[in-house]
XYZ file of C-alpha atoms in Angstrom:
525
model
C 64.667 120.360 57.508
C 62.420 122.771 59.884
C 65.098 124.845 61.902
C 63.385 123.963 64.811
C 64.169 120.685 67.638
C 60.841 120.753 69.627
C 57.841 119.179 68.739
C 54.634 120.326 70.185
C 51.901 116.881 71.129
C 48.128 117.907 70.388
C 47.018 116.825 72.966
C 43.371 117.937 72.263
C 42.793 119.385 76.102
C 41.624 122.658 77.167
C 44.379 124.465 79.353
C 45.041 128.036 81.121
C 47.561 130.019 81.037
C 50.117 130.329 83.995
C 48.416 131.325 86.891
C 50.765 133.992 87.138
C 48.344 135.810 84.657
C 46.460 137.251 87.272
C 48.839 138.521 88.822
C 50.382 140.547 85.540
C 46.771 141.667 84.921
C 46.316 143.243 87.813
C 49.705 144.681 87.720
C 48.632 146.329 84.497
C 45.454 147.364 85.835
C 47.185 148.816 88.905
C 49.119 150.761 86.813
C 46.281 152.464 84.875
C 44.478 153.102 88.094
C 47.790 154.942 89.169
C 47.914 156.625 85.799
C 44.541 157.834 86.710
C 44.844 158.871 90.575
C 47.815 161.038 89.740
C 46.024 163.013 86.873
C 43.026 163.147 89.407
C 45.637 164.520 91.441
C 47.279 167.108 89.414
C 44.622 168.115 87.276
C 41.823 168.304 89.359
C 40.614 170.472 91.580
C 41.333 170.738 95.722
C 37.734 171.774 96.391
C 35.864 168.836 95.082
C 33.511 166.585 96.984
C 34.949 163.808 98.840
C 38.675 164.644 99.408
C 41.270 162.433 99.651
C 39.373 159.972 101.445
C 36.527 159.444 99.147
C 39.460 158.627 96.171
C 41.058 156.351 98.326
C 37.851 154.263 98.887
C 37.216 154.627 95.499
C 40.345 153.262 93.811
C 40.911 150.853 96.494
C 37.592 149.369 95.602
C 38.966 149.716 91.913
C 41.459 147.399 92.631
C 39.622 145.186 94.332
C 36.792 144.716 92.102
C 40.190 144.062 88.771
C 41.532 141.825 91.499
C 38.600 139.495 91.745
C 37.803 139.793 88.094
C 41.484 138.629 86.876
C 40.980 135.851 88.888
C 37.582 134.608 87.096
C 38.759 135.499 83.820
C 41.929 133.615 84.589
C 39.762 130.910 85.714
C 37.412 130.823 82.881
C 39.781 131.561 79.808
C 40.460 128.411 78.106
C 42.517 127.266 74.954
C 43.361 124.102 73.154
C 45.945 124.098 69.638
C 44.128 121.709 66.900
C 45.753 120.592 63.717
C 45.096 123.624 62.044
C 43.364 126.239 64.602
C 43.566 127.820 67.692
C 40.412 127.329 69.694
C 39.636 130.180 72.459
C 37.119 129.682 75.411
C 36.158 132.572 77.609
C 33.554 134.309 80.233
C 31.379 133.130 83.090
C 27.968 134.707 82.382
C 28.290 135.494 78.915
C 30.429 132.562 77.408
C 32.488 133.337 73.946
C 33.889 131.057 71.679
C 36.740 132.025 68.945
C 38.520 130.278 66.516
C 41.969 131.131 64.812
C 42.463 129.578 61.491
C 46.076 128.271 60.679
C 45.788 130.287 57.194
C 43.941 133.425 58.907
C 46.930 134.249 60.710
C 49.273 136.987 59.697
C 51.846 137.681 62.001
C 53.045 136.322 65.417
C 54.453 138.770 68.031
C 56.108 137.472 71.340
C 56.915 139.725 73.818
C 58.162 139.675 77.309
C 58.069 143.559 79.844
C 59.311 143.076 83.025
C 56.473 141.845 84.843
C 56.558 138.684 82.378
C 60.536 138.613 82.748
C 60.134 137.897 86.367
C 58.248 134.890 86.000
C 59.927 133.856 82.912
C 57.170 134.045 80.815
C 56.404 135.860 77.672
C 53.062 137.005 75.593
C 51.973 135.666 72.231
C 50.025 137.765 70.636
C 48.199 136.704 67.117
C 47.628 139.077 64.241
C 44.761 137.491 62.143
C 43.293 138.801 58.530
C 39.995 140.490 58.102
C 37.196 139.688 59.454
C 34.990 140.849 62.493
C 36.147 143.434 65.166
C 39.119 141.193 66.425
C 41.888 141.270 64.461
C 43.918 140.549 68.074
C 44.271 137.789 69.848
C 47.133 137.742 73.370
C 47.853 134.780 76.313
C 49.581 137.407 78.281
C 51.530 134.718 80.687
C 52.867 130.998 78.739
C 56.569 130.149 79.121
C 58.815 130.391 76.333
C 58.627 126.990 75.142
C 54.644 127.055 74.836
C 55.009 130.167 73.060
C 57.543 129.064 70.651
C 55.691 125.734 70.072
C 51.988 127.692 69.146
C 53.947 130.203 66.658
C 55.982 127.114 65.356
C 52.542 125.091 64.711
C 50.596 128.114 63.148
C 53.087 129.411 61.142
C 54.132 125.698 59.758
C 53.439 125.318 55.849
C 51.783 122.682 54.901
C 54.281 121.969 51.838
C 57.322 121.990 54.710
C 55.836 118.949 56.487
C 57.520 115.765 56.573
C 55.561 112.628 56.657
C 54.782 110.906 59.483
C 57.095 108.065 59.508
C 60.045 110.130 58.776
C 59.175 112.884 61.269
C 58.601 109.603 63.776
C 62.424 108.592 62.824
C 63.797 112.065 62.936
C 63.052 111.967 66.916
C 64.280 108.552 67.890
C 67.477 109.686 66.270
C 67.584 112.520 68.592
C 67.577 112.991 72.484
C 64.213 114.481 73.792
C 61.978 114.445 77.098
C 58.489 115.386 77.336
C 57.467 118.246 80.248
C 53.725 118.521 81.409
C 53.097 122.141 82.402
C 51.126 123.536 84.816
C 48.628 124.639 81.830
C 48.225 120.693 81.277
C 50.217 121.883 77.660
C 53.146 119.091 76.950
C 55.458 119.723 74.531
C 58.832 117.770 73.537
C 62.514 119.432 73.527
C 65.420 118.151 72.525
C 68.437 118.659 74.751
C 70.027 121.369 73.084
C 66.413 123.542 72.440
C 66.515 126.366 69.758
C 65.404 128.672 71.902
C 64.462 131.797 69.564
C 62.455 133.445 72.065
C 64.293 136.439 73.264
C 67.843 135.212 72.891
C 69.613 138.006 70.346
C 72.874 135.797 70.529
C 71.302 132.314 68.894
C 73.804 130.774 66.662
C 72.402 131.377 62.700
C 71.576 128.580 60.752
C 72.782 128.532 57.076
C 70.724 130.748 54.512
C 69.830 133.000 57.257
C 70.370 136.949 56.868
C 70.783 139.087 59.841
C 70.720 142.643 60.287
C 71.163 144.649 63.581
C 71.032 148.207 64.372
C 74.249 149.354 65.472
C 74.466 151.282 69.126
C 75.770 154.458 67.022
C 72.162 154.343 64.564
C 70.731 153.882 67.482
C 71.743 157.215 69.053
C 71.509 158.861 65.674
C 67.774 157.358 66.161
C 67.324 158.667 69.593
C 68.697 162.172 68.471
C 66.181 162.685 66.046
C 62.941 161.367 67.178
C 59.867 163.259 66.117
C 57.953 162.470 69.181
C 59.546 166.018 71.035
C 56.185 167.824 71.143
C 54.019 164.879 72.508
C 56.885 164.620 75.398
C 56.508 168.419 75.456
C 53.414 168.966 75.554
C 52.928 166.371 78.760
C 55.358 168.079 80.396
C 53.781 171.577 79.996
C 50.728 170.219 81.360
C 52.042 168.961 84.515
C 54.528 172.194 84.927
C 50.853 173.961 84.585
C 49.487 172.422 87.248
C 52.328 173.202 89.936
C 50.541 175.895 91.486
C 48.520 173.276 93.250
C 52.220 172.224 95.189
C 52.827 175.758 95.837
C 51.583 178.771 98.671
C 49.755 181.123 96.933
C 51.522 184.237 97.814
C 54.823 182.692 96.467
C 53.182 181.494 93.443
C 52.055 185.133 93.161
C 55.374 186.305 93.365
C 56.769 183.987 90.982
C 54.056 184.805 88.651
C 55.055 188.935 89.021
C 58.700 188.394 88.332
C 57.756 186.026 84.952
C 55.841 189.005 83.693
C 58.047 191.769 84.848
C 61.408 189.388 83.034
C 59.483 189.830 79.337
C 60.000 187.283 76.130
C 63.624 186.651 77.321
C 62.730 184.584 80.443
C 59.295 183.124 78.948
C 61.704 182.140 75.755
C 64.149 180.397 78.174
C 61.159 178.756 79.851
C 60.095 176.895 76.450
C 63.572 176.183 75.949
C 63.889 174.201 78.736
C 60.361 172.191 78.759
C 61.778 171.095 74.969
C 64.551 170.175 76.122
C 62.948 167.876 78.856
C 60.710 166.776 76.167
C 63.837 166.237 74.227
C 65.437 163.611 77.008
C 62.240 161.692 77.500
C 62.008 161.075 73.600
C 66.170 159.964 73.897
C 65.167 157.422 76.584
C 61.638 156.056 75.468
C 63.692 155.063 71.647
C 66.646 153.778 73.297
C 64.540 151.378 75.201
C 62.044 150.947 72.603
C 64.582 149.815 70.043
C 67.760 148.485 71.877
C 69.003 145.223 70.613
C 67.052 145.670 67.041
C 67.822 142.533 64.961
C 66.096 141.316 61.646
C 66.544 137.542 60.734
C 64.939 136.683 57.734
C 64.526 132.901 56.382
C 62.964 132.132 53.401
C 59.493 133.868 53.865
C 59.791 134.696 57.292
C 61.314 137.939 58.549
C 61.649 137.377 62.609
C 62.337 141.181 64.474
C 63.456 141.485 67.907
C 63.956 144.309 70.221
C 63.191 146.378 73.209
C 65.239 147.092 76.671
C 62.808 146.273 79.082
C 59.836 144.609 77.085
C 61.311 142.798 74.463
C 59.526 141.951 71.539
C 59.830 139.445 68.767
C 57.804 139.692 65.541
C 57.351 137.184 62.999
C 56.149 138.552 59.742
C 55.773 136.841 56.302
C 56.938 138.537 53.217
C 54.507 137.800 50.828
C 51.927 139.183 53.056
C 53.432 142.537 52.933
C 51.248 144.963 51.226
C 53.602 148.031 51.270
C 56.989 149.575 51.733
C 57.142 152.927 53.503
C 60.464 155.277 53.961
C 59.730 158.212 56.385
C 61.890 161.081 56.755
C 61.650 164.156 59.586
C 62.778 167.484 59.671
C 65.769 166.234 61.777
C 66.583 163.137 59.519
C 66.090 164.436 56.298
C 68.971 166.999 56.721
C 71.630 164.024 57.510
C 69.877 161.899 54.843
C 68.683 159.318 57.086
C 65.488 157.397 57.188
C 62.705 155.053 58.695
C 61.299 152.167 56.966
C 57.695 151.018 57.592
C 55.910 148.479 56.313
C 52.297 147.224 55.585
C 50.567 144.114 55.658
C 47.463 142.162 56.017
C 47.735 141.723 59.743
C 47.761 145.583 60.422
C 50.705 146.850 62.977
C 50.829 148.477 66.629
C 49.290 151.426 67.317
C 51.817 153.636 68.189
C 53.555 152.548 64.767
C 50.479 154.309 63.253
C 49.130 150.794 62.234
C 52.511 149.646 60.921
C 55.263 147.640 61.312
C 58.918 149.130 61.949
C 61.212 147.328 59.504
C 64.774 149.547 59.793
C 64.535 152.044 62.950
C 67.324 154.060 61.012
C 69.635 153.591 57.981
C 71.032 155.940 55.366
C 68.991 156.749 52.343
C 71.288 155.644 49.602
C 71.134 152.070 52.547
C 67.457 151.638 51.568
C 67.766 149.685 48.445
C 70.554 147.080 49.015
C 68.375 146.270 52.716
C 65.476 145.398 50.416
C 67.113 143.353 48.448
C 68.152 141.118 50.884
C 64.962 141.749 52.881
C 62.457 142.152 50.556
C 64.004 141.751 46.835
C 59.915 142.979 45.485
C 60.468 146.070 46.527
C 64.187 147.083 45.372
C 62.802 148.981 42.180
C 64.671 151.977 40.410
C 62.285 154.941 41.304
C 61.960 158.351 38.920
C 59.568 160.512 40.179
C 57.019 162.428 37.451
C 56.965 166.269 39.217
C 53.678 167.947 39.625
C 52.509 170.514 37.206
C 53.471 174.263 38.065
C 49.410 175.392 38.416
C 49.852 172.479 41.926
C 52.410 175.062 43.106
C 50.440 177.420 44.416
C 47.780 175.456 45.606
C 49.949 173.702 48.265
C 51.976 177.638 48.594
C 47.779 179.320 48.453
C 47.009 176.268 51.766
C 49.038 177.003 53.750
C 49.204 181.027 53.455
C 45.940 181.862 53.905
C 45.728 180.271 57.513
C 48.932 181.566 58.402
C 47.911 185.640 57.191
C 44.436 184.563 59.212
C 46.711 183.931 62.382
C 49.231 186.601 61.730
C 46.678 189.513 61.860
C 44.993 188.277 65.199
C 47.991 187.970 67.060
C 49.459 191.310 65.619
C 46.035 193.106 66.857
C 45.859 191.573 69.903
C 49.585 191.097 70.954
C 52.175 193.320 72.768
C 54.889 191.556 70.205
C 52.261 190.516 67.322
C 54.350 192.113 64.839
C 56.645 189.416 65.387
C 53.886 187.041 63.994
C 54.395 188.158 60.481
C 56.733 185.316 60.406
C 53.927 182.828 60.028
C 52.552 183.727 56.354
C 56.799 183.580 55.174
C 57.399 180.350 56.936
C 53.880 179.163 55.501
C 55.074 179.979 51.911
C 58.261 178.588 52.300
C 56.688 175.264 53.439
C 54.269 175.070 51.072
C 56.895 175.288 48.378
C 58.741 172.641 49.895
C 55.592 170.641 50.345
C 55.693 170.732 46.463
C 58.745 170.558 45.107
C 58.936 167.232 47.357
C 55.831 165.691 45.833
C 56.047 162.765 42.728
C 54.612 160.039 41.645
C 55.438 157.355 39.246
C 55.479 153.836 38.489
C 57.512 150.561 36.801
C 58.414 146.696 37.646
C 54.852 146.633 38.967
C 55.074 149.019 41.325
C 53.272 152.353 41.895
C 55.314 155.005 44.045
C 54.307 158.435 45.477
C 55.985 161.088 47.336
C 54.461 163.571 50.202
C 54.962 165.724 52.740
C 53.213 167.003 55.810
C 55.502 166.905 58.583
C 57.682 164.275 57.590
C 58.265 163.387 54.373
C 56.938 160.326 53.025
C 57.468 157.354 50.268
C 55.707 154.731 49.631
C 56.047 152.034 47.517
C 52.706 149.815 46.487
C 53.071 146.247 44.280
C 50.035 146.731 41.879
C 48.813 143.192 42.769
C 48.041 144.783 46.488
C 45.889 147.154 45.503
C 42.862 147.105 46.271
C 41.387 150.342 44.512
C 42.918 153.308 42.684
C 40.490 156.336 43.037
C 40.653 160.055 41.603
C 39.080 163.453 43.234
C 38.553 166.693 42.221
C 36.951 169.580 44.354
C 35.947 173.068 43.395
C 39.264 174.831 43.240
C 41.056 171.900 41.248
C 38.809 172.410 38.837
C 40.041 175.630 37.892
C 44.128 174.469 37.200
C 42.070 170.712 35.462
C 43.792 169.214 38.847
C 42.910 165.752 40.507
C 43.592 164.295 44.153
C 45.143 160.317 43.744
C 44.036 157.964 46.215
C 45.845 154.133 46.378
C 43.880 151.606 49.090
C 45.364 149.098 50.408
C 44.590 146.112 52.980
C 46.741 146.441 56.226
C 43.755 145.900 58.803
C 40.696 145.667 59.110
C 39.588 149.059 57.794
C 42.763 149.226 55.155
C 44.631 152.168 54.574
C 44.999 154.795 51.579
C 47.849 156.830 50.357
C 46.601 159.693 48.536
C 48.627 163.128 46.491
C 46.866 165.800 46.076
C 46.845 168.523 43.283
C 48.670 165.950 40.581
C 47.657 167.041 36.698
C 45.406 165.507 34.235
C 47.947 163.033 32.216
C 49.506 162.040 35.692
C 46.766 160.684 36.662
C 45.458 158.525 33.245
C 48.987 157.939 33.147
C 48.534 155.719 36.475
C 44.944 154.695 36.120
C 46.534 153.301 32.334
C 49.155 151.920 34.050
C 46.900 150.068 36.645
C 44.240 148.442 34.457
C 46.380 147.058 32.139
C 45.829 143.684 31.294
C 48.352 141.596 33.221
C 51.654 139.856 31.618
C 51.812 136.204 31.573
C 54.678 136.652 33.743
C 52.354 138.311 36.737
C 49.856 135.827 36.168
C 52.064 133.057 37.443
C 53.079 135.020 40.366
């Protein structure tokens, strides 16, 4: 029984998407151009040719020229849904033709800012498997019910179809209508539609598990985001740039007392910009993952979330290629953690090509979620330390920088001596870089343990990998010392974990371990 009531009619036609996509494109556009006229603004300087004038022209004729283009790329971007593809039409001089393959695709994401939310439309957008330069495909402006029929259609099994006369009897039995669109897309829905676009309150249907991140993880998440010294840093640069805003003999003044104050007021200074950086990184998590819920049935692990653009993910499980649990300086100390994981369809961006599975949860959380999320992955893990001649490799690169930095700043300086702090924090990171690093393996599994910033796990099934490597540069050589690399397919380049300085029998330990012949056992999986 598919736990779905609407059926979508191929209808074979070539369609648009709302007409409302223009305007959302050039609302996007408008926004970059913005972006772009206020760093013009603050970071460039008074005295350059044209004035304000010549950049309002300009960026008025920006707009103009997105303007007329949404319009013909509205106009000429075409799509029809076959029995097992996704057929893509598109451009006016130079015409392009793409087709999605029912078993390319990897995973569906559906999301919905608040230009879309106004309409009452959302975006599809289709992660597909190797291949080309275009793993991604979007139609940035369909209504929820064309979106949830596509992802229905291409994510449908072919061993969950019904036959045709008892798929024919299921809807007599059952009250539907049929709804042309303004795309020319119909689709059928019953009266009471199961609606799982963006609605976080949808009754559950039996066998279904659900998981949702609590307001107070949420916080805890907040609290310790790493992404401080991005939000820092931005802010630096614009309070750099206020001396544009200001009259020059003030800013002169201001700039005599600053120097005449010493560290104390500079000190306070940094304080304060962290902080700010601080409160932007609060707000951007809270509205990135607000309302955080994981449904998972059978294969198919659907994640919502998001304040103002909410986003739902469909992922399958046996396309996952890796588990990853990271922890930062501020969550390791309260034993919490993020998990990550890989897969075949790559991930966003900002998610360093990966997919957040659990925003937040407690360490000793990590293995029970698995199990009911994905049961693969909840192994037993004992990690094999590295040999003591790795210790002061990771101690010996770290130190030398930091006694490189120390000495420059202490000649140059009024307070270098102060920078003698560097080579001891250096050491005492380097230390921790090692004691933290492992690797082992078991249940068909390979695991390794790092460090740069954040401390990282991750957990590889040895049928998903595509190639175990060793290195060894000049130094290693010395302590018989190897580099480990594990590659992986995520996108469309892949992705490798690696541990340095590991010893000798580690490492035919795991390149034993991987070339093994296979049980019977794996075979049939």
């Amino acid at each position: 029984m598919q736990n779905w009531q609407g059926k979508l009619i191929l209808m074979n036609k070539w369609r648009r998407q709302h007409s409302a996509a223009i305007f959302i494109g050039f609302l996007s556009n408008l926004k970059e151009v913005f972006i772009t006229m206020i760093a013009v603004l603050i970071f460039g300087q008074s005295s350059q040719a044209g004035g304000t004038l010549f950049y309002t022209i300009l960026f008025a004729g920006i707009l103009f020229v997105s303007l007329v283009s949404g319009i013909i790329k509205w106009w000429t971007f075409r799509y029809q849904l076959q029995e097992d593809e996704l057929q893509v039409r598109q451009g006016l001089i130079f015409r392009k033709k793409r087709y999605i393959r029912k078993e390319r695709v990897q995973s569906i994401d559906i999301n919905a800012n608040i230009l879309q939310r106004l309409f009452e439309l959302v975006e599809l957008r289709i992660e597909t498997a190797g291949g080309g330069g275009e793993p991604e495909f979007r139609l940035i402006a369909l209504r929820k019910e064309e979106a949830a029929a596509i992802k229905r259609e291409l994510l449908l099994k072919e061993s969950a179809s019904v036959s045709e006369p008892e798929e024919a009897e299921a809807y007599e039995a059952s009250d539907v209508f049929t709804e042309e669109t303004e795309t020319g897309l119909a689709y059928e829905t019953s009266a009471v539609m199961d609606d799982e676009i963006l609605e976080p309150e949808e009754a559950e249907e039996e066998g279904t598990y659900k998981w949702k991140l609590s307001p107070q993880r949420l916080i805890a998440a907040a609290l310790t985001s790493s992404g401080i010294g991005i939000a820092a840093t931005f802010v630096a640069a614009i309070v750099s740039q206020v001396q544009q805003f200001i009259p020059p003999f003030l800013y002169e003044r201001m700039i005599g007392w600053i120097i005449h104050s010493g560290v104390m007021l500079i000190g306070f200074w940094i304080v304060v910009i962290l902080l700010i950086g601080w409160l932007i990184t609060i707000i951007r998590t809270v509205l990135k993952y607000g309302y955080f819920t994981i449904r998972k049935k059978d294969d198919e692990i659907h994640i919502s979330r998001g304040v103002l653009e909410q986003r739902q993910l469909t992922l399958s499980a046996n396309k996952i290629t890796a588990v990853r649990l990271v922890q930062n300086l501020l969550r390791q100390p309260f034993g919490y953690t993020a998990v990550y994981v890989e897969s075949k369809g790559g991930g966003r961006k900002d998610e360093d090509l990966s997919t957040i599975l659990i925003p937040l949860c407690k360490m000793k959380e990590v293995d029970s979620l698995l199990i009911d999320i994905l049961p693969e992955y909840a192994v037993k893990r004992e990690y094999s330390a590295l040999p003591k001649e790795s210790l002061r490799r990771y101690m010996l690169r770290l130190l030398m920088p930091a006694l490189a930095a120390a000495a420059i700043i202490t000649y140059f300086a009024p307070f270098g001596w102060l920078s003698l702090i560097l080579p001891m924090v250096a050491a005492v990171y380097g230390y921790w870089q090692y004691i933290d690093a492992g690797i082992g393996n078991g249940s068909g599994m390979v695991w390794i343990r790092s460090r740069s910033v954040a401390r990282s796990e991750v957990i590889v099934p040895r049928k998903r990998i595509q190639a175990m490597t060793s290195t060894q540069n000049v130094l290693q050589k010395f302590d018989d010392l190897f580099t480990i690399h594990v590659s992986i397919i995520t996108s469309i380049v892949g992705k490798t974990f690696s541990l340095k300085h590991i010893g000798k029998e580690q490492r035919d330990d795991q390149f034993q371990w991987y070339s093994y012949e296979e049980t019977e056992e794996e075979r049939k999986e």
